[in-house]
mmCIF file of C-alpha atoms and ligand atoms in Angstrom:
data_model
loop_
_atom_site.group_PDB
_atom_site.id
_atom_site.type_symbol
_atom_site.label_atom_id
_atom_site.label_comp_id
_atom_site.label_asym_id
_atom_site.label_seq_id
_atom_site.Cartn_x
_atom_site.Cartn_y
_atom_site.Cartn_z
ATOM 1 C CA MET A 124 -30.324 -1.032 -7.135
ATOM 2 C CA THR A 125 -33.920 -0.791 -5.905
ATOM 3 C CA ALA A 126 -35.194 1.675 -3.337
ATOM 4 C CA ALA A 127 -36.099 -1.263 -1.106
ATOM 5 C CA SER A 128 -32.519 -2.533 -0.749
ATOM 6 C CA PRO A 129 -30.776 -0.762 2.102
ATOM 7 C CA SER A 130 -27.712 1.193 1.011
ATOM 8 C CA GLU A 131 -24.236 0.272 2.181
ATOM 9 C CA GLN A 132 -24.169 3.475 4.212
ATOM 10 C CA ASP A 133 -27.391 2.456 5.879
ATOM 11 C CA LEU A 134 -26.020 -1.003 6.706
ATOM 12 C CA ILE A 135 -22.845 0.531 8.112
ATOM 13 C CA GLN A 136 -24.923 2.847 10.280
ATOM 14 C CA ARG A 137 -27.042 -0.004 11.622
ATOM 15 C CA SER A 138 -23.984 -2.244 12.155
ATOM 16 C CA THR A 139 -22.319 0.335 14.383
ATOM 17 C CA THR A 140 -25.356 0.323 16.662
ATOM 18 C CA GLY A 141 -25.051 -3.430 17.165
ATOM 19 C CA ASP A 142 -27.359 -4.765 14.438
ATOM 20 C CA SER A 143 -25.720 -8.113 13.718
ATOM 21 C CA ASP A 144 -27.949 -8.893 10.717
ATOM 22 C CA ALA A 145 -27.044 -5.574 9.139
ATOM 23 C CA PHE A 146 -23.368 -6.385 9.555
ATOM 24 C CA GLY A 147 -23.935 -9.770 7.905
ATOM 25 C CA ALA A 148 -25.706 -8.113 4.983
ATOM 26 C CA LEU A 149 -22.922 -5.539 4.735
ATOM 27 C CA VAL A 150 -20.037 -8.002 4.461
ATOM 28 C CA GLN A 151 -21.804 -10.897 2.712
ATOM 29 C CA PRO A 152 -21.267 -9.540 -0.854
ATOM 30 C CA HIS A 153 -17.515 -9.198 -0.189
ATOM 31 C CA LEU A 154 -16.979 -12.406 1.786
ATOM 32 C CA GLY A 155 -15.619 -14.332 -1.211
ATOM 33 C CA LEU A 156 -13.113 -11.559 -1.962
ATOM 34 C CA PHE A 157 -12.065 -11.221 1.681
ATOM 35 C CA TYR A 158 -11.649 -14.957 2.207
ATOM 36 C CA ASN A 159 -9.703 -15.300 -1.009
ATOM 37 C CA GLY A 160 -7.265 -12.589 0.057
ATOM 38 C CA VAL A 161 -6.429 -14.230 3.376
ATOM 39 C CA LEU A 162 -6.298 -17.698 1.824
ATOM 40 C CA ARG A 163 -3.691 -16.556 -0.684
ATOM 41 C CA ILE A 164 -1.460 -15.252 2.078
ATOM 42 C CA LEU A 165 -1.891 -18.133 4.482
ATOM 43 C CA GLY A 166 -2.172 -20.937 1.950
ATOM 44 C CA ASN A 167 -4.423 -23.187 4.004
ATOM 45 C CA GLU A 168 -8.125 -23.090 4.772
ATOM 46 C CA ALA A 169 -7.991 -23.576 8.550
ATOM 47 C CA ASP A 170 -5.726 -20.566 9.101
ATOM 48 C CA ALA A 171 -7.692 -18.570 6.533
ATOM 49 C CA GLU A 172 -10.957 -19.173 8.371
ATOM 50 C CA ASP A 173 -9.377 -18.002 11.636
ATOM 51 C CA ALA A 174 -7.858 -14.940 9.993
ATOM 52 C CA LEU A 175 -11.138 -14.014 8.322
ATOM 53 C CA GLN A 176 -12.929 -14.268 11.637
ATOM 54 C CA ASP A 177 -10.313 -11.977 13.226
ATOM 55 C CA ALA A 178 -10.646 -9.587 10.297
ATOM 56 C CA LEU A 179 -14.443 -9.442 10.568
ATOM 57 C CA ILE A 180 -14.133 -8.615 14.255
ATOM 58 C CA SER A 181 -11.663 -5.822 13.392
ATOM 59 C CA ILE A 182 -13.913 -4.524 10.630
ATOM 60 C CA HIS A 183 -16.869 -4.471 12.991
ATOM 61 C CA ARG A 184 -14.832 -2.750 15.706
ATOM 62 C CA ASP A 185 -13.346 -0.129 13.366
ATOM 63 C CA LEU A 186 -16.539 0.546 11.437
ATOM 64 C CA PRO A 187 -17.274 3.796 13.337
ATOM 65 C CA ARG A 188 -13.908 5.047 12.041
ATOM 66 C CA PHE A 189 -14.640 4.131 8.418
ATOM 67 C CA GLU A 190 -15.064 7.502 6.765
ATOM 68 C CA GLY A 191 -16.130 6.424 3.328
ATOM 69 C CA ARG A 192 -13.099 7.958 1.604
ATOM 70 C CA SER A 193 -12.415 4.604 -0.027
ATOM 71 C CA ARG A 194 -14.903 1.926 -0.946
ATOM 72 C CA PHE A 195 -15.974 -0.302 1.919
ATOM 73 C CA SER A 196 -14.751 -3.393 0.047
ATOM 74 C CA SER A 197 -11.219 -1.922 -0.394
ATOM 75 C CA TRP A 198 -11.088 -0.769 3.206
ATOM 76 C CA GLY A 199 -12.267 -4.145 4.482
ATOM 77 C CA TYR A 200 -9.931 -6.029 2.164
ATOM 78 C CA ARG A 201 -6.932 -4.187 3.569
ATOM 79 C CA ILE A 202 -8.001 -5.139 7.100
ATOM 80 C CA CYS A 203 -8.291 -8.752 5.950
ATOM 81 C CA LEU A 204 -4.740 -8.761 4.530
ATOM 82 C CA ASN A 205 -3.418 -7.300 7.796
ATOM 83 C CA ALA A 206 -5.291 -9.935 9.802
ATOM 84 C CA ALA A 207 -3.749 -12.635 7.617
ATOM 85 C CA LEU A 208 -0.280 -11.175 8.199
ATOM 86 C CA MET A 209 -0.928 -11.224 11.958
ATOM 87 C CA VAL A 210 -2.002 -14.869 11.893
ATOM 88 C CA ARG A 211 1.053 -15.682 9.797
ATOM 89 C CA ARG A 212 3.340 -14.104 12.397
ATOM 90 C CA SER A 213 1.810 -16.258 15.106
ATOM 91 C CA ARG A 214 2.586 -19.453 13.187
ATOM 92 C CA VAL A 215 6.217 -20.395 13.611
ATOM 93 C CA ARG A 216 7.313 -22.517 10.725
ATOM 94 C CA ILE A 217 10.489 -24.528 11.136
ATOM 95 C CA ARG A 218 11.185 -24.666 7.426
ATOM 96 C CA ASP A 219 11.620 -20.900 7.306
ATOM 97 C CA MET A 220 14.797 -21.360 9.346
ATOM 98 C CA GLU A 221 16.201 -24.037 7.076
ATOM 99 C CA ARG A 222 18.722 -23.425 4.362
ATOM 100 C CA PRO A 223 16.732 -22.893 1.179
ATOM 101 C CA ASP A 224 16.649 -25.696 -1.368
ATOM 102 C CA PRO A 225 18.464 -25.137 -4.649
ATOM 103 C CA LEU A 226 16.191 -23.553 -7.235
ATOM 104 C CA PRO A 227 14.605 -25.891 -9.781
ATOM 105 C CA LEU A 228 16.513 -24.448 -12.735
ATOM 106 C CA GLY A 229 18.659 -26.062 -15.360
ATOM 107 C CA PRO A 230 20.260 -28.555 -15.789
ATOM 108 C CA PHE A 231 23.254 -26.470 -16.768
ATOM 109 C CA ASP A 232 26.683 -27.545 -18.009
ATOM 110 C CA ASP A 233 30.001 -26.575 -16.347
ATOM 111 C CA ARG A 234 29.888 -23.156 -17.955
ATOM 112 C CA GLY A 235 26.380 -22.479 -16.695
ATOM 113 C CA HIS A 236 24.729 -22.949 -20.059
ATOM 114 C CA HIS A 237 21.685 -25.050 -20.720
ATOM 115 C CA GLN A 238 22.404 -28.631 -21.681
ATOM 116 C CA GLU A 239 21.287 -29.527 -25.169
ATOM 117 C CA SER A 240 18.394 -31.736 -24.048
ATOM 118 C CA GLU A 241 16.710 -28.735 -22.460
ATOM 119 C CA HIS A 242 16.676 -26.761 -25.673
ATOM 120 C CA GLY A 243 13.346 -26.648 -27.370
ATOM 121 C CA THR A 244 11.477 -26.825 -24.085
ATOM 122 C CA GLU A 245 9.011 -23.981 -24.169
ATOM 123 C CA TRP A 246 7.339 -22.570 -21.095
ATOM 124 C CA GLN A 247 3.628 -22.258 -21.769
ATOM 125 C CA VAL A 248 1.899 -20.423 -18.968
ATOM 126 C CA GLU A 249 -1.519 -19.194 -20.008
ATOM 127 C CA ALA A 250 -4.632 -20.110 -18.106
ATOM 128 C CA GLN A 251 -6.940 -19.482 -21.061
ATOM 129 C CA ALA A 252 -5.137 -22.154 -23.040
ATOM 130 C CA HIS A 253 -6.407 -24.798 -20.650
ATOM 131 C CA LEU A 254 -9.771 -26.513 -20.261
ATOM 132 C CA LEU A 255 -11.797 -25.641 -17.180
ATOM 133 C CA VAL A 256 -11.115 -28.999 -15.572
ATOM 134 C CA GLU A 257 -7.390 -28.508 -16.145
ATOM 135 C CA GLN A 258 -7.623 -25.036 -14.635
ATOM 136 C CA GLN A 259 -9.221 -26.515 -11.523
ATOM 137 C CA GLU A 260 -6.418 -29.043 -11.269
ATOM 138 C CA MET A 261 -3.823 -26.335 -11.830
ATOM 139 C CA ARG A 262 -5.499 -24.272 -9.115
ATOM 140 C CA ALA A 263 -5.039 -27.175 -6.697
ATOM 141 C CA VAL A 264 -1.411 -27.591 -7.763
ATOM 142 C CA LEU A 265 -0.752 -23.877 -7.320
ATOM 143 C CA LEU A 266 -2.397 -23.796 -3.878
ATOM 144 C CA ARG A 267 -0.300 -26.769 -2.791
ATOM 145 C CA ALA A 268 2.863 -25.216 -4.213
ATOM 146 C CA LEU A 269 2.102 -21.938 -2.418
ATOM 147 C CA ASP A 270 1.609 -23.803 0.841
ATOM 148 C CA GLU A 271 4.940 -25.568 0.401
ATOM 149 C CA LEU A 272 6.869 -22.321 -0.041
ATOM 150 C CA PRO A 273 8.519 -20.889 3.049
ATOM 151 C CA ASP A 274 6.071 -18.352 4.492
ATOM 152 C CA SER A 275 8.503 -15.501 3.951
ATOM 153 C CA HIS A 276 8.638 -16.348 0.241
ATOM 154 C CA ARG A 277 4.927 -16.934 -0.320
ATOM 155 C CA ILE A 278 3.973 -13.694 1.353
ATOM 156 C CA VAL A 279 6.279 -11.730 -0.932
ATOM 157 C CA PHE A 280 4.905 -13.424 -4.049
ATOM 158 C CA VAL A 281 1.294 -12.824 -3.007
ATOM 159 C CA LEU A 282 1.801 -9.183 -2.075
ATOM 160 C CA LYS A 283 3.915 -8.339 -5.119
ATOM 161 C CA ASP A 284 2.534 -10.478 -7.937
ATOM 162 C CA MET A 285 -1.077 -10.871 -6.851
ATOM 163 C CA GLU A 286 -1.860 -7.781 -4.762
ATOM 164 C CA ASP A 287 0.368 -5.391 -6.742
ATOM 165 C CA TRP A 288 2.152 -3.946 -3.722
ATOM 166 C CA GLU A 289 5.383 -2.056 -4.425
ATOM 167 C CA THR A 290 8.650 -3.796 -3.519
ATOM 168 C CA GLU A 291 9.514 -0.968 -1.121
ATOM 169 C CA GLU A 292 6.118 -1.219 0.558
ATOM 170 C CA ILE A 293 6.590 -4.947 1.133
ATOM 171 C CA ALA A 294 10.113 -4.352 2.460
ATOM 172 C CA GLU A 295 8.815 -1.811 4.969
ATOM 173 C CA HIS A 296 6.021 -4.095 6.055
ATOM 174 C CA LEU A 297 8.276 -7.135 6.537
ATOM 175 C CA LEU A 298 11.208 -5.113 7.954
ATOM 176 C CA VAL A 299 13.704 -6.490 5.412
ATOM 177 C CA PRO A 300 15.773 -4.746 2.722
ATOM 178 C CA ALA A 301 14.243 -4.401 -0.748
ATOM 179 C CA GLY A 302 16.997 -6.653 -2.118
ATOM 180 C CA THR A 303 15.837 -9.435 0.190
ATOM 181 C CA VAL A 304 12.276 -8.958 -1.047
ATOM 182 C CA ARG A 305 13.480 -9.345 -4.640
ATOM 183 C CA GLN A 306 15.514 -12.462 -3.779
ATOM 184 C CA ARG A 307 12.558 -14.096 -2.066
ATOM 185 C CA LEU A 308 10.253 -13.050 -4.873
ATOM 186 C CA HIS A 309 12.545 -14.630 -7.426
ATOM 187 C CA ARG A 310 12.829 -17.885 -5.501
ATOM 188 C CA ALA A 311 9.054 -18.036 -5.095
ATOM 189 C CA ARG A 312 8.426 -17.313 -8.772
ATOM 190 C CA VAL A 313 10.882 -19.951 -9.931
ATOM 191 C CA GLN A 314 9.494 -22.591 -7.557
ATOM 192 C CA LEU A 315 5.896 -21.894 -8.534
ATOM 193 C CA GLN A 316 6.686 -21.802 -12.215
ATOM 194 C CA ALA A 317 8.528 -25.105 -11.969
ATOM 195 C CA ARG A 318 5.558 -26.754 -10.288
ATOM 196 C CA LEU A 319 3.104 -25.511 -12.877
ATOM 197 C CA ARG A 320 5.526 -26.272 -15.681
ATOM 198 C CA THR A 321 5.861 -29.902 -14.675
ATOM 199 C CA TYR A 322 2.126 -30.090 -14.601
ATOM 200 C CA ILE A 323 1.580 -28.314 -17.895
ATOM 201 C CA LEU A 324 4.144 -30.433 -19.698
ATOM 202 C CA GLY A 325 2.244 -33.545 -18.617
ATOM 203 C CA GLY A 326 4.527 -34.838 -15.866
ATOM 204 C CA ARG A 327 3.395 -35.737 -12.380
ATOM 205 C CA PRO A 328 2.710 -32.622 -10.316
ATOM 206 C CA MET B 157 34.337 -10.125 -17.456
ATOM 207 C CA ARG B 158 32.520 -11.311 -20.552
ATOM 208 C CA LEU B 159 29.461 -9.322 -21.520
ATOM 209 C CA MET B 160 27.202 -12.337 -22.036
ATOM 210 C CA PRO B 161 26.189 -14.005 -18.759
ATOM 211 C CA SER B 162 25.499 -17.758 -18.661
ATOM 212 C CA CYS B 163 21.985 -19.260 -18.692
ATOM 213 C CA HIS B 164 22.355 -20.000 -14.991
ATOM 214 C CA ASP B 165 23.275 -16.415 -14.146
ATOM 215 C CA VAL B 166 20.529 -15.003 -16.360
ATOM 216 C CA GLN B 167 17.878 -17.179 -14.766
ATOM 217 C CA MET B 168 19.065 -16.302 -11.263
ATOM 218 C CA GLU B 169 18.792 -12.580 -12.003
ATOM 219 C CA LEU B 170 15.594 -12.302 -14.040
ATOM 220 C CA THR B 171 13.568 -10.718 -11.239
ATOM 221 C CA GLU B 172 16.290 -8.117 -10.622
ATOM 222 C CA TYR B 173 16.338 -7.618 -14.395
ATOM 223 C CA LEU B 174 12.582 -7.053 -14.505
ATOM 224 C CA GLU B 175 12.774 -4.662 -11.541
ATOM 225 C CA GLY B 176 15.499 -2.660 -13.279
ATOM 226 C CA THR B 177 17.915 -2.870 -10.342
ATOM 227 C CA LEU B 178 20.966 -4.318 -12.151
ATOM 228 C CA PRO B 179 23.937 -2.227 -13.327
ATOM 229 C CA LEU B 180 23.687 -1.125 -16.955
ATOM 230 C CA ARG B 181 26.370 -3.496 -18.248
ATOM 231 C CA ARG B 182 24.700 -6.488 -16.630
ATOM 232 C CA ARG B 183 21.294 -5.453 -17.902
ATOM 233 C CA LEU B 184 22.698 -5.174 -21.394
ATOM 234 C CA GLY B 185 24.326 -8.612 -21.160
ATOM 235 C CA ILE B 186 21.090 -10.234 -20.046
ATOM 236 C CA TRP B 187 19.118 -8.372 -22.700
ATOM 237 C CA LEU B 188 21.486 -9.724 -25.336
ATOM 238 C CA HIS B 189 21.391 -13.259 -23.918
ATOM 239 C CA LEU B 190 17.594 -13.237 -23.952
ATOM 240 C CA ARG B 191 17.619 -12.403 -27.644
ATOM 241 C CA LEU B 192 19.885 -15.340 -28.434
ATOM 242 C CA CYS B 193 18.657 -18.031 -26.012
ATOM 243 C CA ARG B 194 15.173 -19.502 -26.415
ATOM 244 C CA VAL B 195 15.266 -21.322 -23.086
ATOM 245 C CA CYS B 196 15.998 -18.239 -20.991
ATOM 246 C CA ALA B 197 13.554 -16.177 -23.050
ATOM 247 C CA GLY B 198 10.940 -18.833 -22.268
ATOM 248 C CA VAL B 199 11.700 -18.637 -18.546
ATOM 249 C CA LEU B 200 11.269 -14.862 -18.707
ATOM 250 C CA ARG B 201 7.925 -15.246 -20.492
ATOM 251 C CA GLY B 202 6.851 -17.641 -17.767
ATOM 252 C CA LEU B 203 7.851 -15.203 -15.013
ATOM 253 C CA ARG B 204 5.938 -12.415 -16.706
ATOM 254 C CA ALA B 205 2.841 -14.577 -17.181
ATOM 255 C CA LEU B 206 2.829 -15.974 -13.649
ATOM 256 C CA PRO B 207 1.031 -13.098 -11.851
ATOM 257 C CA LEU B 208 -1.905 -13.114 -14.252
ATOM 258 C CA LEU B 209 -2.078 -16.897 -14.275
ATOM 259 C CA ALA B 210 -2.016 -17.024 -10.479
ATOM 260 C CA ARG B 211 -4.712 -14.353 -10.230
ATOM 261 C CA GLN B 212 -6.898 -16.206 -12.719
ATOM 262 C CA LEU B 213 -6.440 -19.566 -11.017
ATOM 263 C CA LEU B 214 -6.897 -18.227 -7.480
ATOM 264 C CA GLY B 215 -9.675 -15.718 -8.089
ATOM 265 C CA PRO B 216 -12.604 -15.545 -5.647
ATOM 266 C CA ALA B 217 -14.566 -18.792 -5.671
ATOM 267 C CA GLU B 218 -18.286 -18.800 -6.511
ATOM 268 C CA PRO B 219 -20.337 -19.500 -4.468
ATOM 269 C CA VAL B 220 -18.763 -18.082 -1.288
ATOM 270 C CA PRO B 221 -16.769 -20.897 0.371
ATOM 271 C CA ASP B 222 -18.294 -22.528 3.460
ATOM 272 C CA ALA B 223 -15.214 -21.592 5.471
ATOM 273 C CA ALA B 224 -15.963 -17.893 4.874
ATOM 274 C CA LEU B 225 -19.594 -18.293 5.927
ATOM 275 C CA ARG B 226 -18.474 -20.215 9.032
ATOM 276 C CA ALA B 227 -16.069 -17.406 9.935
ATOM 277 C CA LEU B 228 -18.888 -14.875 9.683
ATOM 278 C CA ALA B 229 -21.258 -17.029 11.748
ATOM 279 C CA ARG B 230 -18.622 -17.570 14.459
ATOM 280 C CA MET B 231 -17.827 -13.860 14.496
ATOM 281 C CA GLN B 232 -21.503 -12.908 14.845
ATOM 282 C CA GLN B 233 -21.865 -15.502 17.607
ATOM 283 C CA LYS B 234 -18.915 -13.953 19.451
ATOM 284 C CA GLN B 235 -20.317 -10.451 19.081
ATOM 285 C CA SER B 236 -23.671 -11.458 20.566
ATOM 286 C CA ASP B 237 -22.094 -13.260 23.554
HETATM 287 ZN ZN1 LIG C 43 20.089 -18.959 -21.701
#
């Protein structure tokens, strides 16, 4: 860092007095992180853009109350996730009310055991094992699969498996029992894994 | 009740198994099943690998997406109105 570049503290100070350029310079380095966080929760770019805009307004408004106890990026990121959750609540999705589809597991025989043909099928889920172009395609498949999950399931997967929130914390936030969080998490994991698995094994995504 | 659960039951309960919320007997049965069944063990490996894979695939894009820059521009426009 050079002496010429204004410090984050300096930018925060100037932003609170209405310096719009300072605010831009403050958030610009974290914009990719912030956008990515809301996109993961909302699953589509139009909603994510709206949520990020809401979040930036909240960040700007609450900046005088930012006390520097955590890093600005962590503080702002949390605001972004909350903004995404608010946007999510405002979007009523019919398919959340529907009876959930059966999970893409099996096929099993009458006793619930795997049929012979399935034996020998190995799940290979490692990003590093794939070429960059394949990773980009897998990214698109995963984004689509996330968008196709019921919102209540995607949100649990994102918060638990990608943001490392505790199950209890998610349950409190969504006002559902922890057991429900685990059920939704499991359904989401199985659905996502099945989509990537089909892709990885060379079938049509 | 038999100790060893079926593949179907194991695969339905893997998240509860990973979270450690199942009764001891059930946990033991699944543990045993996973040592004997390659398919279910593979499903478990997949579940464990999924968070890292998802984080790698959906990490922040470089350069910053246009949608993020648009959101900032719109927000700054609003603030100056
Ligand atoms: Zn099995």
